[in-house]
Short mmCIF file of C-alpha atoms in Angstrom, two decimals:
data_model
loop_
_atom_site.label_atom_id
_atom_site.label_comp_id
_atom_site.label_asym_id
_atom_site.label_seq_id
_atom_site.Cartn_x
_atom_site.Cartn_y
_atom_site.Cartn_z
CA MET V 1 178.76 143.83 23.35
CA THR V 2 179.57 143.10 19.73
CA ASP V 3 177.23 143.69 16.81
CA ALA V 4 175.78 140.72 14.97
CA PRO V 5 177.66 139.81 11.79
CA GLU V 6 176.33 141.63 8.75
CA SER V 7 175.68 138.32 6.94
CA THR V 8 173.06 137.28 9.53
CA THR V 9 170.98 140.44 9.15
CA PRO V 10 169.59 139.70 5.65
CA ARG V 11 168.98 136.10 6.69
CA ARG V 12 167.02 137.20 9.76
CA SER V 13 165.06 139.64 7.62
CA ARG V 14 164.14 136.89 5.17
CA THR V 15 163.07 134.62 8.03
CA LEU V 16 160.84 137.32 9.49
CA LYS V 17 159.36 138.00 6.07
CA ARG V 18 158.62 134.30 5.54
CA ARG V 19 156.93 134.09 8.94
CA PHE V 20 154.88 137.19 8.18
CA LEU V 21 153.75 135.84 4.80
CA TRP V 22 152.95 132.43 6.32
CA LYS V 23 150.72 134.08 8.93
CA LEU V 24 149.16 136.23 6.24
CA ARG V 25 148.37 133.20 4.08
CA GLN V 26 146.78 131.44 7.05
CA LYS V 27 144.58 134.48 7.51
CA TRP V 28 143.68 134.47 3.81
CA LYS V 29 142.65 130.81 4.06
CA LEU V 30 140.43 131.59 7.01
CA LEU V 31 138.69 134.50 5.36
CA GLY V 32 138.56 133.42 1.71
CA PHE V 33 138.81 137.08 0.75
CA PHE V 34 141.65 139.31 1.88
CA GLU V 35 141.99 143.05 1.41
CA ILE V 36 145.06 143.99 -0.63
CA ASP V 37 146.33 146.83 1.53
CA GLY V 38 149.74 148.51 1.70
CA GLU V 39 151.39 145.49 3.36
CA HIS V 40 150.16 142.96 0.82
CA GLU V 41 152.62 141.51 -1.70
CA PHE V 42 150.28 142.42 -4.60
CA TYR V 43 149.57 145.98 -3.49
CA GLY V 44 151.94 147.55 -6.02
CA LEU V 45 150.57 145.43 -8.86
CA THR V 46 146.95 146.26 -8.08
CA CYS V 47 147.74 149.99 -7.89
CA MET V 48 149.21 149.79 -11.39
CA LEU V 49 146.21 147.81 -12.60
CA LYS V 50 143.83 150.50 -11.39
CA VAL V 51 145.76 153.28 -13.12
CA GLY V 52 146.09 151.31 -16.35
CA LEU V 53 142.49 150.11 -16.44
CA ARG V 54 141.14 153.57 -15.78
CA ALA V 55 142.99 154.89 -18.83
CA ALA V 56 142.06 151.88 -21.00
CA ILE V 57 138.35 152.14 -20.20
CA GLN V 58 138.46 155.90 -20.74
CA GLU V 59 139.58 155.15 -24.28
CA ALA V 60 136.41 153.08 -24.73
CA ILE V 61 134.30 155.88 -23.26
CA ASP V 62 135.83 158.48 -25.59
CA ASN V 63 135.50 156.23 -28.66
CA SER V 64 132.15 154.46 -28.65
CA PRO V 65 132.27 150.99 -30.25
CA ALA V 66 130.66 150.36 -33.62
CA ASP V 67 127.22 148.77 -33.70
CA ALA V 68 128.52 145.78 -35.65
CA LEU V 69 131.34 143.53 -34.45
CA SER V 70 134.33 143.47 -36.82
CA ASP V 71 137.59 141.51 -37.13
CA ALA V 72 139.52 144.75 -36.69
CA ALA V 73 137.79 145.37 -33.35
CA CYS V 74 138.71 141.87 -32.14
CA LYS V 75 142.35 142.21 -33.22
CA ALA V 76 142.93 145.75 -31.94
CA VAL V 77 145.82 146.28 -29.49
CA LEU V 78 146.02 149.49 -27.44
CA LYS V 79 149.38 150.33 -25.83
CA GLN V 80 149.43 152.92 -23.05
CA ALA V 81 152.59 153.95 -21.21
CA HIS V 82 152.37 154.91 -17.54
CA GLU V 83 154.92 155.76 -14.89
CA GLY V 84 156.83 152.54 -14.24
CA PHE V 85 154.79 150.23 -16.50
CA GLU V 86 152.97 149.76 -19.79
CA MET V 87 149.47 148.38 -20.14
CA ARG V 88 148.16 146.72 -23.29
CA THR V 89 144.49 146.19 -24.03
CA TYR V 90 143.53 143.45 -26.49
CA GLY V 91 140.33 143.54 -28.51
CA GLY V 92 139.23 146.67 -26.66
CA PRO V 93 136.54 147.82 -29.13
CA ALA V 94 135.11 144.28 -29.31
CA PHE V 95 134.87 143.95 -25.53
CA ALA V 96 133.35 147.44 -25.28
CA HIS V 97 130.74 146.33 -27.83
CA PHE V 98 130.08 143.21 -25.75
CA ARG V 99 129.81 145.12 -22.46
CA ARG V 100 127.26 147.42 -24.06
CA SER V 101 125.24 144.39 -25.21
CA LEU V 102 125.16 143.26 -21.55
CA GLY V 103 123.90 146.67 -20.46
CA ILE V 104 127.07 147.43 -18.47
CA SER V 105 127.74 151.16 -18.09
CA GLU V 106 131.33 152.02 -19.04
CA LYS V 107 131.45 154.65 -16.29
CA GLU V 108 130.34 152.18 -13.63
CA TYR V 109 132.72 149.55 -15.01
CA GLN V 110 135.57 152.06 -14.85
CA LEU V 111 134.63 153.13 -11.33
CA SER V 112 134.55 149.54 -10.05
CA LEU V 113 137.96 148.67 -11.50
CA SER V 114 139.76 151.92 -10.59
CA SER V 115 138.12 152.82 -7.29
CA GLN V 116 140.31 153.96 -4.41
CA SER V 117 138.95 151.03 -2.41
CA SER V 118 141.35 148.10 -2.25
CA TYR V 119 141.02 145.03 -4.44
CA LEU V 120 140.40 141.74 -2.69
CA GLN V 121 142.40 138.58 -3.21
CA PHE V 122 140.42 135.35 -3.38
CA ILE V 123 142.08 132.24 -1.97
CA SER V 124 140.29 128.94 -2.52
CA ASN V 125 141.05 125.23 -2.62
CA SER V 126 141.34 125.35 -6.43
CA LYS V 127 144.39 123.70 -8.00
CA SER V 128 144.78 126.65 -10.35
CA LYS V 129 148.08 128.51 -10.14
CA ALA V 130 146.42 131.72 -11.28
CA ASP V 131 146.02 134.76 -9.04
CA PHE V 132 142.45 135.93 -8.44
CA PHE V 133 141.52 139.49 -7.58
CA LEU V 134 138.07 141.01 -7.05
CA THR V 135 136.89 144.56 -7.14
CA TYR V 136 135.84 145.99 -3.79
CA ASN V 137 132.15 145.33 -4.55
CA LYS V 138 132.91 141.70 -5.64
CA CYS V 139 131.21 142.32 -8.96
CA PHE V 140 134.23 141.74 -11.23
CA PHE V 141 137.01 139.15 -11.14
CA LEU V 142 140.53 139.72 -12.45
CA LYS V 143 142.46 136.51 -13.13
CA THR V 144 145.99 135.99 -14.41
CA GLN V 145 146.20 133.77 -17.49
CA SER V 146 148.95 132.19 -19.58
CA LYS V 147 149.90 133.60 -22.98
CA ARG V 148 148.53 130.45 -24.62
CA GLU V 149 145.14 130.88 -22.94
CA ILE V 150 144.96 134.54 -23.93
CA ARG V 151 145.76 133.67 -27.56
CA PHE V 152 143.04 131.04 -27.56
CA LEU V 153 140.43 133.44 -26.20
CA LEU V 154 141.33 136.23 -28.61
CA SER V 155 141.37 133.88 -31.62
CA ASN V 156 137.84 132.75 -30.74
CA LEU V 157 136.55 136.11 -29.54
CA PRO V 158 134.20 136.72 -32.51
CA LYS V 159 132.60 133.27 -32.04
CA TYR V 160 132.31 133.80 -28.30
CA ILE V 161 130.58 137.18 -28.59
CA GLN V 162 128.30 135.93 -31.38
CA HIS V 163 127.22 132.98 -29.20
CA LEU V 164 126.44 135.30 -26.27
CA GLU V 165 124.48 137.64 -28.51
CA LYS V 166 122.59 134.75 -30.08
CA TYR V 167 121.76 133.38 -26.62
CA PRO V 168 121.72 136.42 -24.27
CA HIS V 169 120.86 134.29 -21.21
CA SER V 170 123.78 131.90 -21.74
CA LEU V 171 125.46 130.38 -18.68
CA LEU V 172 128.97 130.96 -20.08
CA VAL V 173 131.10 133.25 -17.93
CA LYS V 174 131.10 136.82 -19.26
CA PHE V 175 134.62 137.89 -20.31
CA LEU V 176 134.72 141.69 -20.25
CA GLY V 177 138.33 142.51 -21.10
CA VAL V 178 141.83 141.17 -21.78
CA HIS V 179 144.94 143.09 -20.76
CA SER V 180 148.64 142.70 -20.05
CA ILE V 181 150.95 144.70 -17.84
CA ILE V 182 154.67 145.11 -18.50
CA VAL V 183 157.04 146.22 -15.74
CA ALA V 184 160.78 146.63 -16.33
CA GLN V 185 162.81 143.50 -15.46
CA GLU V 186 159.66 141.51 -14.72
CA LYS V 187 157.75 138.92 -16.70
CA LYS V 188 154.76 140.23 -18.63
CA LYS V 189 151.50 139.41 -16.86
CA TYR V 190 148.32 138.67 -18.81
CA PHE V 191 144.95 138.83 -17.15
CA ILE V 192 141.26 138.73 -17.99
CA ILE V 193 138.32 140.53 -16.42
CA MET V 194 135.11 138.58 -15.83
CA GLN V 195 131.73 139.14 -14.29
CA SER V 196 131.53 137.21 -11.04
CA VAL V 197 129.12 134.27 -11.23
CA PHE V 198 128.60 134.45 -7.44
CA TYR V 199 127.32 138.03 -7.19
CA PRO V 200 125.98 139.23 -4.84
CA ASP V 201 127.43 136.59 -2.52
CA GLU V 202 126.43 137.74 0.97
CA ARG V 203 124.01 134.88 1.74
CA ILE V 204 125.55 132.02 -0.21
CA LEU V 205 125.39 128.75 1.74
CA GLU V 206 127.45 126.34 -0.40
CA ARG V 207 129.59 126.54 -3.54
CA TYR V 208 130.32 123.68 -5.97
CA ASP V 209 132.63 123.16 -8.94
CA ILE V 210 131.03 120.47 -11.13
CA LYS V 211 132.75 118.56 -13.96
CA GLY V 212 130.46 115.53 -14.19
CA CYS V 213 133.07 112.94 -13.17
CA GLN V 214 134.45 111.06 -10.14
CA VAL V 215 138.27 111.01 -10.04
CA ASN V 216 139.67 113.66 -7.65
CA ARG V 217 136.22 115.19 -7.31
CA TRP V 218 135.93 115.23 -3.51
CA THR V 219 136.93 118.07 -1.19
CA GLU V 220 136.94 118.01 2.58
CA PRO V 221 134.15 120.39 3.67
CA ALA V 222 134.89 123.26 6.03
CA PRO V 223 134.08 122.65 9.70
CA GLU V 224 130.57 123.72 10.68
CA GLY V 225 130.52 127.38 11.66
CA SER V 226 133.87 128.06 9.99
CA HIS V 227 134.43 131.11 7.79
CA VAL V 228 136.62 129.15 5.39
CA ILE V 229 135.33 129.38 1.81
CA VAL V 230 135.62 125.87 0.39
CA VAL V 231 134.46 125.16 -3.15
CA LEU V 232 133.07 121.62 -3.06
CA LYS V 233 133.05 119.14 -5.95
CA ASP V 234 130.96 116.48 -7.68
CA LEU V 235 131.18 113.76 -5.04
CA ASN V 236 130.26 116.27 -2.32
CA PHE V 237 127.04 116.97 -4.23
CA GLU V 238 125.83 113.35 -4.22
CA GLY V 239 122.41 113.02 -2.60
CA LYS V 240 121.50 116.64 -3.35
CA SER V 241 119.28 118.07 -6.07
CA ILE V 242 118.68 121.44 -7.70
CA HIS V 243 114.98 122.23 -7.34
CA LEU V 244 113.98 124.53 -10.18
CA GLY V 245 110.44 123.48 -10.95
CA GLN V 246 109.26 125.12 -14.15
CA GLN V 247 112.71 126.52 -15.05
CA ARG V 248 114.30 123.08 -15.32
CA SER V 249 113.51 122.68 -19.03
CA TRP V 250 115.10 126.05 -19.75
CA LEU V 251 118.28 125.05 -17.90
CA LEU V 252 118.60 121.71 -19.69
CA ARG V 253 118.28 123.44 -23.06
CA GLN V 254 120.77 126.19 -22.22
CA VAL V 255 123.40 123.77 -20.91
CA GLN V 256 122.99 121.81 -24.13
CA LEU V 257 123.45 124.96 -26.25
CA ASP V 258 126.51 126.15 -24.29
CA THR V 259 128.27 122.78 -24.19
CA GLN V 260 127.62 122.29 -27.91
CA PHE V 261 129.39 125.59 -28.53
CA LEU V 262 132.35 124.52 -26.37
CA LYS V 263 132.50 121.20 -28.19
CA GLU V 264 132.82 123.11 -31.47
CA LEU V 265 135.76 125.00 -29.95
CA ASN V 266 137.34 121.60 -29.11
CA VAL V 267 137.63 122.37 -25.39
CA LEU V 268 137.11 120.28 -22.26
CA ASP V 269 137.70 120.41 -18.51
CA TYR V 270 135.42 123.41 -18.00
CA SER V 271 133.33 123.59 -14.84
CA LEU V 272 129.75 124.33 -13.97
CA LEU V 273 129.76 126.53 -10.88
CA VAL V 274 126.75 126.06 -8.62
CA ALA V 275 125.89 127.86 -5.38
CA PHE V 276 122.84 127.95 -3.11
CA GLN V 277 121.25 130.91 -1.38
CA ALA V 278 118.08 130.86 0.72
CA LEU V 279 115.29 133.05 -0.63
CA HIS V 280 113.62 135.63 1.56
CA ALA V 281 109.84 135.44 1.74
CA ASP V 282 109.42 138.48 -0.54
CA GLU V 283 111.78 136.93 -3.14
CA LYS V 284 109.76 133.79 -3.67
CA GLY V 285 107.97 134.01 -7.00
CA GLN V 286 105.00 131.78 -6.31
CA ASN V 287 102.49 134.63 -6.64
CA LEU V 288 103.86 137.14 -9.10
CA SER V 289 101.89 140.35 -9.45
CA PHE V 290 100.98 141.57 -12.92
CA ALA V 291 103.26 144.60 -12.43
CA ASP V 292 106.16 142.35 -11.44
CA ILE V 293 105.63 140.20 -14.52
CA ILE V 294 105.72 143.30 -16.72
CA PHE V 295 108.95 144.50 -15.08
CA ARG V 296 110.68 141.13 -15.32
CA THR V 297 109.50 140.54 -18.87
CA THR V 298 110.89 143.94 -19.89
CA GLN V 299 114.18 143.09 -18.18
CA SER V 300 114.32 139.66 -19.80
CA LEU V 301 113.67 141.02 -23.29
CA SER V 302 115.99 144.02 -23.05
CA ASN V 303 119.24 143.88 -25.01
CA PRO V 304 120.69 147.19 -26.28
CA GLU V 305 122.48 145.50 -29.15
CA CYS V 306 119.68 143.21 -30.22
CA SER V 307 116.85 144.31 -32.49
CA LEU V 308 114.26 141.96 -33.93
CA PRO V 309 115.73 140.27 -37.00
CA THR V 310 114.19 139.86 -40.41
CA SER V 311 114.47 136.09 -40.09
CA VAL V 312 114.49 133.75 -37.13
CA SER V 313 117.01 130.95 -36.83
CA GLY V 314 116.25 127.83 -34.82
CA ILE V 315 113.23 125.58 -34.48
CA VAL V 316 110.11 126.76 -32.67
CA ASP V 317 107.69 123.99 -31.77
CA GLU V 318 104.97 123.09 -29.29
CA GLU V 319 107.56 122.26 -26.64
CA SER V 320 108.99 125.78 -26.98
CA ASP V 321 105.51 127.27 -26.46
CA MET V 322 105.29 125.25 -23.25
CA LEU V 323 108.69 126.59 -22.20
CA VAL V 324 107.53 130.18 -22.57
CA SER V 325 104.43 129.38 -20.56
CA GLU V 326 106.69 127.90 -17.87
CA MET V 327 108.75 131.11 -17.79
CA VAL V 328 105.91 132.93 -16.05
CA GLY V 329 104.34 130.07 -14.14
CA GLU V 330 100.56 130.28 -14.42
CA VAL V 331 100.58 133.31 -16.73
CA ASP V 332 98.85 132.48 -20.00
CA LEU V 333 101.01 132.25 -23.14
CA TYR V 334 98.88 134.82 -24.90
CA ARG V 335 99.31 137.23 -22.00
CA LEU V 336 103.09 136.89 -22.50
CA ARG V 337 102.61 137.82 -26.15
CA GLU V 338 100.74 140.96 -25.04
CA LEU V 339 103.45 141.81 -22.52
CA ASN V 340 106.23 141.31 -25.04
CA PHE V 341 104.88 143.63 -27.68
CA GLY V 342 103.12 145.98 -25.31
CA VAL V 343 106.54 146.73 -23.84
CA GLN V 344 108.39 147.16 -27.12
CA ASP V 345 105.69 148.82 -29.21
CA VAL V 346 102.34 149.70 -27.68
CA SER V 347 100.90 150.40 -31.11
CA CYS V 348 101.76 146.92 -32.37
CA GLN V 349 98.48 145.09 -33.05
CA SER V 350 99.61 142.55 -35.62
CA SER V 351 99.16 138.94 -34.52
CA ALA V 352 101.62 137.80 -37.17
CA LYS V 353 104.26 140.18 -35.83
CA SER V 354 103.63 138.96 -32.29
CA ASP V 355 104.08 135.34 -33.33
CA TRP V 356 107.22 136.24 -35.23
CA GLY V 357 108.67 138.11 -32.24
CA LEU V 358 107.77 135.26 -29.92
CA ALA V 359 109.56 132.86 -32.24
CA PHE V 360 112.63 135.07 -32.07
CA ILE V 361 112.55 135.02 -28.25
CA LEU V 362 112.19 131.25 -28.24
CA ALA V 363 115.06 130.78 -30.67
CA GLN V 364 117.27 132.73 -28.24
CA ASN V 365 116.13 130.51 -25.34
CA ARG V 366 115.36 133.48 -23.12
CA ARG V 367 113.77 133.10 -19.70
CA LEU V 368 112.08 135.32 -17.14
CA LEU V 369 115.02 136.74 -15.20
CA PRO V 370 114.84 137.25 -11.43
CA ARG V 371 114.37 140.79 -10.19
CA CYS V 372 117.81 141.32 -8.66
CA LYS V 373 121.35 142.46 -9.39
CA SER V 374 123.30 140.57 -12.07
CA PRO V 375 120.42 138.18 -12.93
CA LEU V 376 122.00 136.29 -15.86
CA HIS V 377 123.61 133.65 -13.60
CA LEU V 378 120.71 133.37 -11.13
CA LEU V 379 117.80 130.93 -11.16
CA ASP V 380 115.12 130.95 -8.49
CA GLY V 381 113.58 127.72 -7.31
CA PRO V 382 110.67 127.43 -4.87
CA GLU V 383 112.90 127.82 -1.79
CA LEU V 384 116.46 128.50 -2.96
CA ARG V 385 118.23 130.84 -5.35
CA TYR V 386 120.85 129.11 -7.48
CA PHE V 387 123.95 130.75 -8.92
CA MET V 388 125.10 128.91 -12.05
CA GLY V 389 127.81 129.61 -14.61
CA ILE V 390 130.26 127.76 -16.85
CA ILE V 391 133.90 128.77 -16.34
CA ASP V 392 137.47 127.76 -17.32
CA LEU V 393 136.99 127.57 -21.09
CA PHE V 394 140.63 127.38 -22.22
CA THR V 395 141.66 123.69 -22.17
CA VAL V 396 141.97 122.45 -25.76
CA TYR V 397 141.85 118.73 -26.55
CA SER V 398 145.42 118.69 -27.83
CA PHE V 399 147.72 115.76 -28.61
CA ARG V 400 149.02 115.95 -25.05
CA LYS V 401 145.48 115.72 -23.68
CA ARG V 402 144.79 112.73 -25.90
CA LEU V 403 147.81 110.95 -24.41
CA GLU V 404 146.62 111.91 -20.92
CA HIS V 405 143.23 110.39 -21.76
CA LEU V 406 144.85 107.08 -22.75
CA TRP V 407 146.94 106.98 -19.58
CA LYS V 408 143.91 107.70 -17.37
CA CYS V 409 141.90 104.97 -19.12
CA ILE V 410 144.49 102.52 -17.81
CA ARG V 411 145.07 104.21 -14.43
CA TYR V 412 141.37 104.75 -13.56
CA ARG V 413 139.72 101.81 -15.26
CA GLY V 414 135.98 101.80 -14.64
CA GLN V 415 135.97 105.35 -13.23
CA THR V 416 135.06 108.67 -14.83
CA PHE V 417 137.66 111.43 -15.10
CA SER V 418 137.86 114.90 -16.64
CA THR V 419 140.20 114.23 -19.58
CA VAL V 420 137.86 112.94 -22.27
CA SER V 421 136.97 114.11 -25.77
CA PRO V 422 135.02 117.40 -26.03
CA SER V 423 131.92 115.55 -27.27
CA ASP V 424 132.01 113.10 -24.34
CA TYR V 425 132.69 115.92 -21.90
CA ALA V 426 129.71 117.97 -23.16
CA ARG V 427 127.39 114.96 -23.12
CA ARG V 428 128.42 113.97 -19.61
CA LEU V 429 127.90 117.45 -18.15
CA CYS V 430 124.44 117.60 -19.75
CA GLN V 431 123.65 114.22 -18.19
CA TRP V 432 124.81 115.46 -14.78
CA VAL V 433 122.51 118.48 -14.95
CA GLU V 434 119.59 116.35 -16.08
CA SER V 435 120.07 113.81 -13.28
CA HIS V 436 120.58 116.39 -10.52
CA THR V 437 117.70 118.76 -11.26
CA VAL V 438 114.00 118.46 -10.53
#
């Protein structure tokens, strides 16, 4: 019996590898999330990420960020050499400052990103060519980005952080870090770290990616009972509504504030992520106890980086007073004033100071946050909990996009599509939220 020719052995090996990867990808599609273990093609990369991120975050732990955000902090680049690769951290002090403003512990952040537990890969029906990884607890996303997108984010980092500090309950996705990894004879990989909008996700029923238009905005839903994670789109949402009750006015205002900011950055094609989760009986806030109101008010007003200013920007009117009353349902507006300043300074008796502090809260468009993990992207309606966040903030309305807009005007006459001017895009998304909420 003769041995097989040597030339067929590599070919057979490649065929077996392709079959293995094909089966693996089918499994990924079925599960949505797949553990990156020793057999996974990204196992080596994620091991390097953990080592590099642990060292990068340790630098932030050892060197606490300044209280005030500076240009130097936003432009800082940290280079750290490791065995077999180099990791670079961009704007490290600025992101550390931002994480602290969100109340994120650096030690817990480091533990999540460098834990011995495997990362997860997320496979969805998105058209994005980026790779998505999650920490084992699904709290943080890591996403590969192009060099152009990274440059855009870093160039607008001061504006981004200032907007989030001005409006602490913003729906914009929370970017927590920007890094790159360099391996010999391989292309440099850039990636960002974000807080997951869908966290915790155990009981989520449906997920939607909303752009406020029609063209290519339908996705075939997963079969009933299937474990496939399909992110649905605008046309799939038709006939449905988001039932928020008293929080609706807050949402409309916040979407307006966030889209106005994105319009000023000259971006479009971002998405509003929406997901539904059924509330347990003890999570329904129809009859809040006084103790629960105190706890949630304290949580909603807390912000380590934010002290009461000497002047208040923004307009405070009768409608804003109504909004604060809506924040706590039937709780009287004056009771909220007592809660606010009873929490921050029990000795505070000044009515003028209370009114001034209330004006500050209103100018920031704060709301009563739900009593749960990661509450900034959660809104509770009478029966459902809604996860909401604005993502994909990197598409600039460039000359190329303007040409694409002209072509689509001809190609999709009479239909709405995503490539429109930033002002039209912002207005249309606001209209979608207004028409699909009650």
